[in-house]
Coordinates of C-alpha atoms in Angstrom, one line a residue:
M1 CA -5.1 -8.8 -15.2
K2 CA -4.3 -6.3 -12.5
L3 CA -6.2 -6.4 -9.2
R4 CA -6.4 -3.0 -7.4
L5 CA -7.7 -3.2 -3.8
S6 CA -8.8 -0.2 -1.8
T7 CA -9.8 0.4 1.8
S8 CA -11.1 3.9 1.0
N9 CA -10.9 6.3 4.0
I10 CA -10.6 4.0 7.0
L11 CA -11.5 6.9 9.3
S12 CA -15.0 7.1 7.9
G13 CA -15.5 3.3 8.0
G14 CA -17.2 3.1 11.4
P15 CA -16.3 2.7 15.1
S16 CA -14.4 -0.5 14.6
I17 CA -11.8 1.5 12.6
V18 CA -11.8 4.7 14.5
R19 CA -11.4 3.2 17.9
R20 CA -8.5 0.8 17.2
P21 CA -5.4 1.3 19.2
I22 CA -2.9 3.7 17.7
S23 CA -0.1 1.1 18.1
E24 CA -1.8 -1.3 15.8
K25 CA 0.4 -2.8 13.2
S26 CA -0.2 -1.5 9.6
N27 CA -0.7 -5.0 8.3
V28 CA -3.7 -5.5 10.7
E29 CA -5.0 -2.1 9.8
L30 CA -4.8 -2.8 6.1
L31 CA -6.6 -6.2 6.3
N32 CA -9.3 -4.8 8.6
G33 CA -9.8 -1.8 6.3
L34 CA -10.1 -4.0 3.2
R35 CA -12.5 -6.4 4.8
L36 CA -14.7 -3.6 6.1
N37 CA -14.7 -1.8 2.8
F38 CA -15.5 -5.0 0.9
A39 CA -18.4 -5.9 3.2
S40 CA -19.8 -2.3 3.0
C41 CA -19.7 -2.3 -0.8
K42 CA -21.2 -5.7 -1.1
E43 CA -24.0 -4.6 1.1
A44 CA -24.6 -1.5 -1.0
A45 CA -24.6 -3.7 -4.1
A46 CA -27.1 -6.0 -2.5
I47 CA -29.4 -3.1 -1.8
V48 CA -29.2 -1.9 -5.4
D49 CA -29.9 -5.4 -6.7
D50 CA -33.0 -5.6 -4.4
Q51 CA -34.3 -2.3 -5.7
V52 CA -33.8 -3.4 -9.3
A53 CA -35.7 -6.6 -8.5
G54 CA -38.4 -4.7 -6.7
N55 CA -37.6 -6.3 -3.4
L56 CA -38.0 -3.6 -0.7
S57 CA -37.0 -5.7 2.3
N58 CA -34.9 -3.9 4.8
G59 CA -32.8 -6.9 5.9
H60 CA -29.7 -8.3 4.1
D61 CA -28.6 -11.4 5.9
S62 CA -24.9 -12.3 5.6
E63 CA -25.5 -15.4 3.6
K64 CA -27.3 -13.5 0.9
K65 CA -24.7 -10.8 0.9
N66 CA -21.9 -13.3 0.5
K67 CA -23.7 -14.7 -2.6
I68 CA -23.5 -11.3 -4.4
P69 CA -21.4 -11.8 -7.5
F70 CA -18.2 -9.9 -7.4
E71 CA -19.1 -8.2 -10.7
S72 CA -21.8 -6.3 -8.8
W73 CA -19.4 -4.4 -6.6
T74 CA -16.2 -4.4 -8.6
S75 CA -15.3 -2.7 -11.9
L76 CA -13.0 -3.6 -14.8
D77 CA -11.1 -0.8 -16.4
S78 CA -8.3 -1.4 -19.0
N79 CA -7.6 -4.9 -17.7
C80 CA -7.5 -3.7 -14.1
L81 CA -10.1 -5.0 -11.7
H82 CA -10.9 -2.4 -9.0
I83 CA -11.9 -4.0 -5.8
P84 CA -14.3 -2.5 -4.9
S85 CA -15.5 -0.5 -7.9
K86 CA -14.4 3.1 -8.3
V87 CA -18.0 4.1 -7.7
F88 CA -17.7 3.2 -4.1
Q89 CA -14.2 4.6 -3.5
A90 CA -14.0 8.3 -4.0
T91 CA -13.3 10.0 -0.7
P92 CA -11.7 13.4 -1.7
L93 CA -10.4 15.9 0.9
T94 CA -13.0 18.4 2.1
E95 CA -10.8 21.4 2.1
E96 CA -8.2 22.9 -0.2
S97 CA -5.1 20.6 -0.6
S98 CA -2.9 23.4 0.7
E99 CA -4.5 22.9 4.1
Y100 CA -3.1 19.4 4.5
D101 CA 0.1 17.6 5.0
I102 CA -0.2 14.5 2.9
T103 CA 2.3 11.6 3.5
V104 CA 2.5 8.6 1.3
K105 CA 4.4 5.4 1.9
L106 CA 4.9 2.9 -0.8
F107 CA 5.8 -0.7 0.0
L108 CA 7.4 -2.5 -2.9
L109 CA 6.6 -6.1 -2.1
P110 CA 8.7 -9.3 -2.2
G111 CA 8.3 -11.1 -5.5
S112 CA 7.7 -7.9 -7.5
R113 CA 10.0 -7.6 -10.5
F114 CA 12.9 -5.1 -10.2
A115 CA 12.2 -3.8 -13.7
D116 CA 8.6 -2.9 -12.8
W117 CA 9.4 -0.9 -9.7
R118 CA 9.3 2.5 -11.5
L119 CA 5.9 1.6 -13.0
H120 CA 4.6 0.6 -9.6
L121 CA 5.7 4.0 -8.3
Q122 CA 3.7 5.7 -11.1
E123 CA 0.6 3.5 -10.5
A124 CA 0.6 3.9 -6.7
I125 CA 1.1 7.7 -6.7
A126 CA -1.6 8.1 -9.5
A127 CA -4.1 6.1 -7.4
V128 CA -3.5 8.3 -4.3
L129 CA -3.7 11.6 -6.2
Q130 CA -6.9 10.5 -7.9
E131 CA -8.4 9.3 -4.6
L132 CA -7.7 12.5 -2.7
S133 CA -8.3 14.8 -5.8
V134 CA -4.9 16.5 -5.3
E135 CA -2.0 17.3 -7.6
S136 CA 0.8 16.8 -5.2
I137 CA 1.8 15.2 -1.8
N138 CA 4.1 16.6 0.9
L139 CA 6.2 13.5 1.6
L140 CA 6.8 10.2 -0.3
I141 CA 8.6 7.4 1.5
V142 CA 9.7 4.3 -0.4
S143 CA 10.1 1.0 1.4
F144 CA 12.1 -1.6 -0.7
P145 CA 11.6 -5.3 -0.1
G146 CA 14.0 -7.5 1.7
I147 CA 15.8 -4.9 3.8
S148 CA 15.3 -3.9 7.4
F149 CA 17.1 -1.6 9.9
D150 CA 19.0 -3.5 12.6
A151 CA 20.1 -1.3 15.5
D152 CA 22.3 -4.1 16.9
T153 CA 24.5 -4.3 13.8
E154 CA 24.4 -0.6 12.8
G155 CA 27.7 1.1 12.1
R156 CA 29.8 -2.1 11.5
G157 CA 30.5 -1.4 7.9
D158 CA 28.1 -4.0 6.5
C159 CA 24.8 -3.2 4.8
G160 CA 23.5 -6.5 6.2
S161 CA 21.8 -9.3 4.4
N162 CA 18.6 -9.0 2.4
N163 CA 15.7 -11.4 2.3
I164 CA 15.1 -11.6 -1.4
D165 CA 16.6 -13.7 -4.2
A166 CA 19.2 -11.3 -5.3
S167 CA 22.7 -10.2 -4.4
D168 CA 23.1 -7.0 -2.5
S169 CA 24.7 -5.3 -5.5
E170 CA 21.7 -6.3 -7.7
L171 CA 19.3 -5.0 -5.1
S172 CA 21.2 -1.7 -4.8
D173 CA 21.2 -1.2 -8.5
A174 CA 17.4 -1.9 -8.7
M175 CA 16.7 0.5 -5.8
L176 CA 18.7 3.2 -7.6
Y177 CA 16.8 2.5 -10.8
A178 CA 13.5 2.9 -9.0
W179 CA 14.8 6.0 -7.2
R180 CA 15.1 7.7 -10.5
Q181 CA 11.3 7.7 -10.8
V182 CA 11.1 9.1 -7.2
E183 CA 13.5 11.9 -8.4
L184 CA 11.2 12.6 -11.3
L185 CA 8.3 13.0 -8.9
K186 CA 10.4 15.4 -6.9
S187 CA 11.6 17.5 -9.8
S188 CA 8.0 17.7 -11.3
G189 CA 6.6 19.0 -7.9
V190 CA 4.4 15.9 -7.4
A191 CA 6.3 15.0 -4.2
L192 CA 7.6 17.9 -2.3
Q193 CA 9.8 15.8 -0.1
I194 CA 11.2 12.3 -0.7
G195 CA 12.5 9.7 1.7
L196 CA 13.5 6.1 2.3
A197 CA 12.6 3.4 4.8
E198 CA 14.9 0.9 6.7
F199 CA 18.1 2.3 5.4
G200 CA 21.0 2.1 7.9
Q201 CA 24.2 4.2 7.9
D202 CA 26.2 1.7 5.8
R203 CA 23.5 1.4 3.1
L204 CA 22.9 5.1 3.0
S205 CA 26.6 5.9 2.7
K206 CA 26.7 3.8 -0.5
F207 CA 23.3 5.0 -1.8
L208 CA 23.4 8.7 -1.3
P209 CA 26.4 9.6 -3.5
R210 CA 24.6 7.9 -6.5
T211 CA 21.4 10.0 -6.2
K212 CA 20.5 13.3 -8.0
H213 CA 17.8 14.3 -5.5
R214 CA 18.8 13.1 -2.0
P215 CA 16.2 11.8 0.4
T216 CA 15.4 14.2 3.3
V217 CA 13.8 11.5 5.5
D218 CA 14.8 8.0 6.6
Q219 CA 12.1 6.1 8.4
I220 CA 13.3 3.2 10.5
N221 CA 11.7 0.5 12.7
V222 CA 13.5 0.5 16.1
R223 CA 12.7 -2.6 18.1
D224 CA 14.6 -1.8 21.3
C225 CA 12.5 0.9 23.1
C226 CA 12.8 3.3 20.2
V227 CA 16.5 3.9 20.9
V228 CA 18.4 5.0 17.7
P229 CA 22.1 4.3 17.8
E230 CA 24.2 7.4 18.4
S231 CA 26.3 6.7 15.3
M232 CA 23.1 6.7 13.2
M233 CA 21.9 10.0 14.7
L234 CA 25.3 11.7 14.0
F235 CA 25.3 10.4 10.4
A236 CA 21.8 11.6 9.8
K237 CA 22.7 15.1 11.2
Q238 CA 25.7 15.3 8.9
E239 CA 23.6 14.3 5.9
N240 CA 20.6 16.6 6.7
L241 CA 18.4 13.5 7.1
E242 CA 15.4 13.5 9.4
L243 CA 15.0 10.2 11.2
L244 CA 11.5 9.0 11.7
T245 CA 10.4 5.8 13.4
H246 CA 7.5 3.6 12.5
N247 CA 5.9 0.2 13.4
D248 CA 5.0 -0.9 9.9
C249 CA 5.6 -4.5 8.7
T250 CA 8.2 -4.8 6.0
N251 CA 6.1 -7.5 4.3
I252 CA 2.8 -5.8 4.9
L253 CA 0.7 -8.1 2.8
P254 CA 1.8 -11.8 2.4
Q255 CA 0.6 -13.5 -0.8
G256 CA -1.3 -16.2 1.1
T257 CA -3.1 -13.6 3.1
L258 CA -4.3 -11.8 0.0
R259 CA -5.6 -15.0 -1.6
E260 CA -7.5 -15.8 1.6
L261 CA -8.9 -12.3 1.6
L262 CA -10.2 -12.6 -2.0
D263 CA -11.2 -16.3 -2.3
G264 CA -14.6 -17.8 -2.0
G265 CA -14.1 -19.1 1.5
E266 CA -16.2 -18.3 4.5
N267 CA -14.3 -15.0 5.2
G268 CA -13.3 -14.3 1.6
A269 CA -14.6 -11.7 -0.8
G270 CA -15.6 -14.2 -3.5
V271 CA -13.4 -12.6 -6.2
L272 CA -11.1 -15.6 -6.6
A273 CA -12.2 -19.2 -6.9
G274 CA -11.5 -21.4 -3.9
A275 CA -8.8 -24.1 -4.0
S276 CA -11.5 -26.8 -4.7
G277 CA -12.6 -25.0 -7.8
E278 CA -16.3 -25.6 -7.0
D279 CA -17.2 -21.9 -6.6
E280 CA -17.3 -19.1 -9.2
G281 CA -14.5 -16.6 -9.4
L282 CA -11.2 -15.8 -11.1
R283 CA -8.5 -18.4 -11.2
G284 CA -4.8 -18.1 -11.8
D285 CA -1.4 -17.4 -10.2
L286 CA -1.4 -14.3 -8.0
K287 CA 1.7 -12.1 -7.7
L288 CA 1.8 -9.2 -5.3
E289 CA 3.3 -5.9 -6.5
W290 CA 2.8 -3.1 -4.1
V291 CA 0.9 -1.5 -1.2
V292 CA 0.6 2.2 -0.6
K293 CA -0.5 3.9 2.6
Y294 CA -1.6 7.5 2.5
T295 CA -2.4 9.9 5.4
A296 CA -3.8 13.5 5.1
V297 CA -3.5 15.6 8.2
V298 CA -5.3 19.0 8.5
R299 CA -2.2 21.2 9.1
D300 CA -3.6 23.8 11.5
R301 CA -5.5 21.3 13.7
G302 CA -3.2 18.3 13.6
V303 CA -6.1 16.0 12.9
I304 CA -6.0 13.0 10.5
E305 CA -8.9 13.5 8.2
N306 CA -8.2 10.8 5.6
K307 CA -6.2 7.6 5.8
G308 CA -6.3 4.6 3.6
Y309 CA -4.5 2.0 1.6
F310 CA -4.3 0.7 -2.0
A311 CA -2.8 -2.7 -2.9
S312 CA -1.9 -4.1 -6.3
A313 CA -1.4 -7.6 -7.6
E314 CA -1.2 -9.3 -10.9
L315 CA -3.4 -12.3 -11.7
S316 CA -2.6 -14.7 -14.6
E317 CA -6.4 -15.0 -15.0
K318 CA -8.7 -17.8 -16.1
R319 CA -12.4 -17.3 -15.3
L320 CA -14.2 -20.3 -13.8
G321 CA -18.0 -20.2 -13.8
R322 CA -20.8 -22.7 -13.6
D323 CA -20.7 -23.4 -17.3
D324 CA -17.1 -24.5 -17.0
Q325 CA -17.7 -27.1 -14.3

């Protein structure tokens, strides 16, 4: 079973979202957005349940809200559990899509299968297009797992080590295979511009000649006062690459964090059964696949109108309920 998590538009989620510092890491923003959206949808489901039961009380204490079965605020569609339900999610743009600059960044997560990366690209982009009710995006950036830009070693003729269980040549071949899907999105007009994240000069010099549609953007995380090495800037200029900086985490959603977010614990959503097995919920091995971040900026005002995240995981599912205990 697939699990598809959504924050919806975090800019319409309330003051706790809007007033957060701009420098906040994306992993914190993602977790806060998911928790807030889950809580909001559970509360809405509790209100509906009360109305159906004829209970017109105005209050919904946290204990009661936490006991709402996850089936009330999630939805199952073609073996994909949407958390929350699609009914709660739709936050389309308010103006014509031509009025926006839409940037999408896909994080392929550690542990995801190389052979599935192209499918993950399709799934993530389809989710964003449906969420925003648009047919195309302005910029797609892909972040591959296990690599990071290191200004200290840049330009030494070494791509650097990766942090996943594969050789660098295997990783390079897998990235190129996934890039073919990115190129299809470019040639079909779904992504007007395409880019990479965390690629240094040495990795780019080996990757670029093998592409059909070259990236126009390279997004890097510079730790030392945002100083990009001069050699990298010269290389980017020669290759017509725009260098952008970011403060995203490479591993934006660790597996243990996701399980804690979804389990039946005190701060969990109650979708997964707890480790003790005493509560209801889904059971099985959880494998993270991808996270996608999208941002829609009103072009003539420079205002972010819509920003959110989707996350996807695979659960080898076995349902545990009261009748099974």
